[in-house]
Amino acid sequence: MKTPFITLIFIFFISLISAQSYFGHTVDNYAGVHGIIYNPANIVESNLRADINLISGSVFIDNDYIGIGFNELFNSNEDIDNSLERFPSSSNNFNINVDVLGPSFMFNLNKKSSIGISSRVRVMSNLNEIDGTLFETIEDGFDDNDDFDFDQQNFTGTAHAWAEIGLTYGRILWNKQNHLLTGAVTLKYLQGAGSAFTNSTNLEGNYVDSTETLTTSGELVYGTSNDFDNDDIDFNDLTAGFGFDIGFVYEWHPDRENDTIRFYQDPYKLKIGVSVTDIGSIKYDEGEITTYDMTATVNTATFEDDVKEFLDNNYNATAINQNIKMQLPTALHILVDYRLAKKWLISAQADLSMVAADEQLNNAISNTVLLMPRYESKWLSVFAPMSLRQYGGFTAGAGLRFGPLSVGSGSILSNLLSDSTQSADVFFGLKIPLYRK
């Protein structure tokens, strides 16, 4: 390959390291702080009296353009290109979600309420409705032998990096002998490190290999927040913003005999959770937005793997400075968790973006539906998530929580068995759990 694989993350301008974090682990009733980021109401009547996260990390990648054969990749000493299979279409998509959970903790205030504080660093990148053949030709430096046409009517791309400090408060809202309803909210103080974005609603054209000419018409917009460097994200010069998560959990305890038994002491038969996460935005002052007039025919022989330089040298551009408001990747999460036996459960989840895929200045998670059986006890949980992902198709994985250590992936099994995978994720966590007696 002429350009590194990392450039798949963001077309044209971005080269950095879209949803879901800690895939499968957040449902565990002993997940502690990790359960809060999925649904803040998980903080109430927890199986832990306190939980202290030391460091955790999660990476999620989902696309419908390129597949990787992991067996061939790890067993081959040749170029990585031999392990790649491309699926170009007129509307390819890429999503990346990197989530690092820093020092965080939660504890019970009293019998009815709990509180927690979390710290996170997040990077998300989405690329939607990009012509895969155009992308492939740019990736190969216009060293191609085929002519092609393209028409980009709803092309958008957004990359955003930010940190957040969250304060979670939850309490019991309603309880009867066999029923429990809890609710919670996480208020977030956001610190934006910067963003970059690109879009076009009318870019079309064709490429002729024999003459090495690219003929285009329409406009292409590219913008960044002030002084944002996608090759070196700086978390020292940050911009403030605010956001919040909100969630509710219902539990059915058919075997709870009287009100003296705490709900956490009597395992539920059915649990239903609903939450909305990442409501909010970060406003960047004095961002730079460049609009390129793409109506021209240019010689691609001058292209040297720097797309922005190529655009600046060949197309008329108008640049303005204005404030940029980046929305968070707002998402709806629905969970139904059923206890098959004392320590055996099966859950069904849906993670749904509340952001339109072609909406500008906004990241979005990949829509995902998940079914997961698991074994769950105080010191050990083992789970096997199986999911359908918006762009990556079917995936199957495995995860383990053993006391303070958690590791897993929602796609590792299908990736190892498949000749070509389009979605991958992995997470790890290290914490200090303080279990109830």
XYZ file of C-alpha atoms in Angstrom:
437
model
C 0.000 0.000 0.000
C 1.131 3.518 -0.709
C -0.467 5.004 2.395
C -0.736 3.636 5.941
C -3.789 1.646 7.006
C -4.515 4.273 9.675
C -5.726 6.642 6.950
C -8.876 4.566 6.713
C -10.012 6.324 9.854
C -10.824 9.645 8.245
C -10.870 10.339 4.516
C -8.951 13.234 2.978
C -7.594 15.058 6.011
C -7.593 12.986 9.170
C -4.906 10.568 10.307
C -5.536 9.821 13.984
C -6.500 7.476 16.479
C -17.194 5.043 15.788
C -21.093 2.706 19.848
C -19.990 1.520 21.754
C -17.571 1.060 24.620
C -16.662 -1.978 26.756
C -18.828 -4.227 24.600
C -20.834 -6.662 26.770
C -19.109 -5.730 30.036
C -21.431 -2.840 30.946
C -24.402 -5.214 31.519
C -22.613 -7.150 34.280
C -24.241 -6.440 37.659
C -20.727 -6.290 39.141
C -19.413 -3.891 36.459
C -19.581 -0.932 38.859
C -18.445 2.308 37.223
C -18.553 0.719 33.749
C -22.268 0.109 34.144
C -22.841 3.818 34.820
C -21.519 4.936 31.423
C -24.116 2.688 29.742
C -27.004 3.581 32.065
C -26.435 5.868 35.073
C -29.303 4.174 36.959
C -27.075 1.100 37.364
C -25.442 2.964 40.242
C -28.478 2.362 42.521
C -28.852 -0.866 44.560
C -25.628 -2.128 43.064
C -24.018 -5.393 44.136
C -20.988 -3.328 45.203
C -20.814 -0.995 48.161
C -18.119 0.906 46.283
C -16.085 0.599 43.097
C -12.839 2.326 42.119
C -11.696 2.239 38.505
C -7.952 2.675 38.028
C -7.653 2.588 34.232
C -9.731 1.120 31.425
C -9.688 1.373 27.658
C -11.967 0.420 24.776
C -11.609 0.615 20.982
C -14.460 -0.035 18.524
C -14.116 -0.039 14.710
C -16.957 -0.613 12.260
C -16.986 -0.157 8.463
C -18.384 -1.567 5.225
C -15.398 -0.766 2.975
C -12.518 -2.975 4.033
C -12.217 -6.427 5.570
C -9.212 -7.957 7.299
C -8.316 -11.632 7.435
C -6.868 -11.858 10.943
C -5.469 -15.371 10.521
C -3.685 -14.407 7.325
C -2.534 -11.139 8.884
C -0.913 -12.761 11.905
C 0.514 -15.700 9.970
C 1.989 -13.669 7.120
C 5.330 -11.920 6.964
C 4.269 -10.044 3.854
C 2.714 -6.592 3.442
C -0.523 -5.915 5.311
C -2.205 -5.344 1.945
C -2.251 -9.116 1.431
C -4.654 -9.426 4.378
C -7.083 -6.783 3.145
C -10.212 -7.212 1.065
C -11.990 -4.114 -0.234
C -15.731 -3.689 -0.808
C -16.083 -0.300 -2.535
C -19.601 1.016 -3.142
C -21.157 4.374 -3.912
C -21.758 4.992 -0.184
C -19.170 3.435 2.136
C -19.038 4.205 5.865
C -16.421 4.142 8.644
C -16.893 4.495 12.411
C -14.267 4.541 15.165
C -14.789 4.982 18.910
C -11.881 5.174 21.366
C -12.829 5.481 25.045
C -10.392 5.664 27.977
C -11.949 5.605 31.452
C -9.576 7.157 33.960
C -9.679 7.299 37.764
C -13.357 6.983 38.736
C -15.382 5.779 41.692
C -18.904 5.163 42.987
C -20.376 4.439 46.411
C -23.697 4.255 48.238
C -24.808 7.331 50.171
C -27.608 5.494 51.971
C -30.223 2.800 51.343
C -31.956 4.840 48.650
C -29.259 6.789 46.830
C -25.744 6.496 45.375
C -23.170 8.820 43.857
C -20.215 8.494 41.522
C -17.515 10.515 39.771
C -15.949 9.455 36.470
C -13.196 10.761 34.200
C -12.934 9.860 30.505
C -10.989 10.718 27.357
C -12.778 10.002 24.077
C -12.003 10.145 20.365
C -14.669 9.478 17.739
C -14.509 9.533 13.959
C -17.334 8.987 11.472
C -17.209 8.949 7.694
C -20.549 8.537 5.917
C -21.643 8.084 2.320
C -18.183 8.242 0.721
C -17.725 6.703 -2.733
C -15.510 3.687 -2.092
C -13.890 3.720 -5.528
C -12.893 7.368 -5.113
C -11.558 6.613 -1.644
C -9.593 3.631 -2.948
C -8.102 5.659 -5.797
C -6.956 8.404 -3.421
C -5.536 5.775 -1.035
C -3.535 4.324 -3.940
C -2.257 7.740 -4.983
C -4.243 7.703 -8.252
C -2.089 4.766 -9.344
C -5.062 2.922 -10.843
C -5.893 1.387 -14.191
C -9.679 1.866 -14.192
C -11.863 4.825 -15.135
C -14.841 5.556 -12.895
C -17.619 8.059 -12.164
C -18.791 9.205 -8.735
C -21.633 11.230 -7.242
C -21.414 12.403 -3.608
C -24.772 13.836 -2.499
C -24.653 13.252 1.281
C -20.966 12.882 2.118
C -20.021 13.837 5.687
C -17.030 13.189 7.911
C -16.395 14.252 11.507
C -13.585 13.609 13.975
C -13.758 14.901 17.552
C -11.577 14.482 20.642
C -12.653 15.507 24.125
C -12.348 14.741 27.839
C -15.117 14.715 30.411
C -15.671 14.678 34.152
C -19.012 13.160 35.156
C -20.964 13.448 38.415
C -23.632 10.741 38.759
C -26.468 10.757 41.264
C -29.114 8.052 41.424
C -31.850 6.967 43.793
C -34.765 4.605 44.211
C -37.836 6.206 42.640
C -40.443 3.566 43.462
C -40.414 0.218 45.221
C -42.859 -2.425 46.261
C -42.196 -5.874 47.612
C -41.512 -7.366 44.170
C -40.810 -4.280 42.077
C -38.026 -1.703 41.963
C -37.649 1.398 39.801
C -34.461 3.485 39.924
C -33.359 6.583 38.072
C -30.141 8.557 37.756
C -28.477 11.360 35.872
C -24.827 12.026 35.053
C -23.868 15.676 34.643
C -20.776 16.116 32.481
C -18.218 18.885 32.364
C -16.668 18.583 28.906
C -13.204 19.656 27.764
C -12.864 19.684 23.986
C -9.437 19.084 22.438
C -10.666 19.896 18.927
C -12.428 18.645 15.859
C -12.200 18.392 12.087
C -14.992 17.862 9.599
C -15.731 17.680 5.889
C -18.914 17.432 3.825
C -20.418 17.822 0.389
C -23.974 17.670 -0.935
C -23.216 18.046 -4.643
C -19.765 16.686 -5.480
C -19.640 14.611 -8.665
C -17.145 13.807 -11.391
C -15.057 11.181 -13.137
C -11.508 9.935 -13.347
C -9.732 8.962 -16.585
C -6.670 6.832 -15.980
C -5.169 7.084 -19.483
C -4.833 10.882 -19.202
C -4.473 10.948 -15.371
C -7.215 13.570 -15.145
C -9.873 14.112 -12.481
C -12.895 16.149 -13.584
C -15.232 17.347 -10.825
C -18.031 19.795 -10.135
C -19.716 21.031 -6.966
C -18.308 22.118 -3.614
C -16.365 20.489 -0.810
C -16.239 21.911 2.716
C -13.421 21.265 5.172
C -13.160 22.795 8.627
C -11.297 22.541 11.920
C -11.596 24.068 15.342
C -8.999 26.689 16.189
C -5.409 25.372 15.882
C -6.548 21.728 15.772
C -3.768 19.407 14.628
C -5.111 15.979 13.719
C -1.585 14.490 13.810
C -0.946 15.663 17.377
C -4.084 16.075 19.500
C -3.341 18.493 22.333
C -5.267 18.046 25.588
C -3.546 21.055 27.170
C -5.528 23.744 25.337
C -9.159 22.760 25.995
C -12.589 24.273 25.381
C -15.376 23.848 27.953
C -18.830 22.439 27.341
C -21.608 20.628 29.193
C -23.599 17.445 28.698
C -25.540 14.775 30.547
C -26.781 11.168 30.538
C -30.102 10.032 31.986
C -31.366 6.521 32.685
C -33.967 4.345 34.388
C -33.960 0.695 35.484
C -36.899 -1.526 36.419
C -36.390 -4.844 38.244
C -38.867 -7.623 38.991
C -38.146 -9.660 42.150
C -40.884 -12.337 42.318
C -39.212 -14.261 45.180
C -38.624 -11.309 47.526
C -40.578 -12.297 50.643
C -40.661 -9.040 52.612
C -39.399 -5.460 52.707
C -36.581 -6.240 55.147
C -34.660 -7.977 52.366
C -32.641 -5.503 50.318
C -33.195 -5.731 46.570
C -29.531 -6.505 45.872
C -29.812 -9.471 48.271
C -32.611 -11.017 46.214
C -31.525 -11.555 42.578
C -34.050 -10.148 40.111
C -35.801 -12.338 37.574
C -36.196 -9.575 34.992
C -34.424 -6.268 34.498
C -35.327 -3.577 31.957
C -33.141 -0.529 31.427
C -33.552 2.548 29.242
C -31.027 5.364 28.967
C -30.048 8.268 26.740
C -26.349 9.153 26.794
C -24.196 11.992 25.494
C -26.699 14.813 25.367
C -24.804 18.095 24.951
C -22.219 19.944 22.900
C -18.906 21.824 22.881
C -18.615 25.232 21.228
C -15.255 26.136 19.666
C -14.494 29.789 18.973
C -12.803 30.975 15.780
C -12.845 27.750 13.822
C -11.645 27.824 10.222
C -13.972 26.614 7.446
C -12.724 26.330 3.855
C -15.087 25.864 0.910
C -13.473 24.511 -2.256
C -15.004 25.167 -5.682
C -14.473 21.729 -7.237
C -15.528 22.665 -10.770
C -12.308 21.911 -12.648
C -10.252 19.294 -14.476
C -6.891 18.613 -12.836
C -3.845 16.441 -13.466
C -3.497 13.798 -10.745
C 0.169 13.133 -11.577
C 1.007 15.936 -9.106
C -0.684 14.143 -6.200
C 1.808 13.219 -3.450
C -0.305 11.651 -0.673
C -1.315 15.037 0.806
C -4.937 15.654 -0.132
C -5.243 19.080 1.474
C -2.165 20.311 -0.368
C -3.571 18.889 -3.596
C -6.870 20.732 -3.039
C -5.136 24.009 -2.171
C -2.978 23.822 -5.293
C -5.733 22.937 -7.770
C -9.044 24.473 -6.656
C -10.305 27.925 -5.762
C -11.053 28.178 -2.067
C -12.831 30.566 0.283
C -11.924 30.457 3.974
C -13.878 32.023 6.838
C -13.545 32.012 10.612
C -16.610 31.270 12.698
C -17.673 29.478 15.865
C -18.179 25.718 15.585
C -20.629 23.820 17.797
C -19.849 20.101 17.994
C -22.692 17.894 19.232
C -22.023 14.784 21.295
C -22.954 11.339 19.878
C -26.389 11.152 21.519
C -27.649 7.564 21.720
C -30.562 5.518 23.066
C -29.792 2.277 24.931
C -32.378 -0.399 25.717
C -31.662 -3.495 27.823
C -33.768 -6.537 28.712
C -31.958 -8.913 31.090
C -33.503 -12.243 32.140
C -32.216 -14.612 34.829
C -32.297 -18.243 33.668
C -30.885 -19.609 36.915
C -29.169 -18.177 39.997
C -25.923 -17.255 38.217
C -26.926 -17.662 34.567
C -28.495 -14.790 32.625
C -29.246 -13.784 29.064
C -29.624 -10.196 27.881
C -30.862 -8.448 24.762
C -29.638 -4.926 23.979
C -30.162 -2.256 21.377
C -27.778 0.700 20.983
C -29.356 3.227 18.622
C -27.968 6.537 17.408
C -30.241 9.533 17.889
C -28.170 11.479 15.355
C -28.863 11.336 11.621
C -25.954 9.735 9.748
C -25.625 12.700 7.378
C -25.877 15.381 10.080
C -22.898 17.716 10.097
C -20.809 18.639 13.164
C -21.902 15.539 15.013
C -20.534 12.079 15.727
C -22.756 8.998 15.883
C -22.461 5.469 17.235
C -23.071 2.444 15.017
C -26.557 1.015 15.495
C -26.165 -2.378 17.138
C -28.434 -5.166 18.392
C -26.901 -7.655 20.820
C -27.816 -10.975 22.448
C -25.562 -12.171 25.254
C -25.633 -15.181 27.587
C -23.406 -14.902 30.629
C -22.344 -16.503 33.893
C -22.182 -13.945 36.694
C -20.892 -14.194 40.264
C -19.151 -11.924 42.756
C -15.575 -12.628 41.687
C -16.087 -14.037 38.203
C -18.198 -13.246 35.149
C -17.918 -14.851 31.717
C -19.957 -13.543 28.796
C -20.376 -14.262 25.074
C -21.872 -11.303 23.156
C -23.367 -11.902 19.697
C -24.348 -8.815 17.752
C -25.578 -7.390 14.486
C -23.737 -4.165 13.684
C -24.824 -1.460 11.294
C -21.849 -1.801 8.959
C -19.836 -4.760 10.254
C -22.591 -7.376 10.097
C -22.694 -10.315 12.535
C -20.009 -10.581 15.219
C -19.407 -12.936 18.128
C -17.034 -12.398 21.020
C -16.102 -13.289 24.571
C -15.262 -11.466 27.768
C -14.072 -12.135 31.289
C -14.215 -10.309 34.603
C -12.012 -11.850 37.272
C -12.017 -9.720 40.409
C -10.263 -6.443 39.575
C -9.404 -7.361 35.960
C -11.740 -7.232 32.966
C -10.849 -8.087 29.357
C -12.890 -8.910 26.307
C -14.050 -8.275 22.782
C -17.459 -8.351 21.165
C -15.970 -9.636 17.911
C -12.904 -11.761 18.657
C -14.495 -15.153 17.895
C -16.018 -14.139 14.576
C -12.823 -12.312 13.601
C -10.679 -15.391 14.204
C -13.065 -17.629 12.274
C -13.830 -15.287 9.393
C -11.768 -14.852 6.232
C -12.602 -11.150 6.211
C -13.984 -9.057 9.070
C -15.268 -5.495 8.859
C -15.751 -4.806 12.559
C -13.482 -5.204 15.563
C -13.368 -4.115 19.195
C -11.418 -4.816 22.354
C -11.432 -3.569 25.948
C -9.560 -3.973 29.206
C -10.098 -2.671 32.726
C -8.352 -2.610 36.082
C -10.250 -1.611 39.226
C -10.711 -2.080 42.944
C -14.175 -3.552 43.597
C -15.585 -3.494 47.138
C -18.346 -6.075 47.236
C -21.285 -6.102 49.592
C -21.412 -8.897 52.157
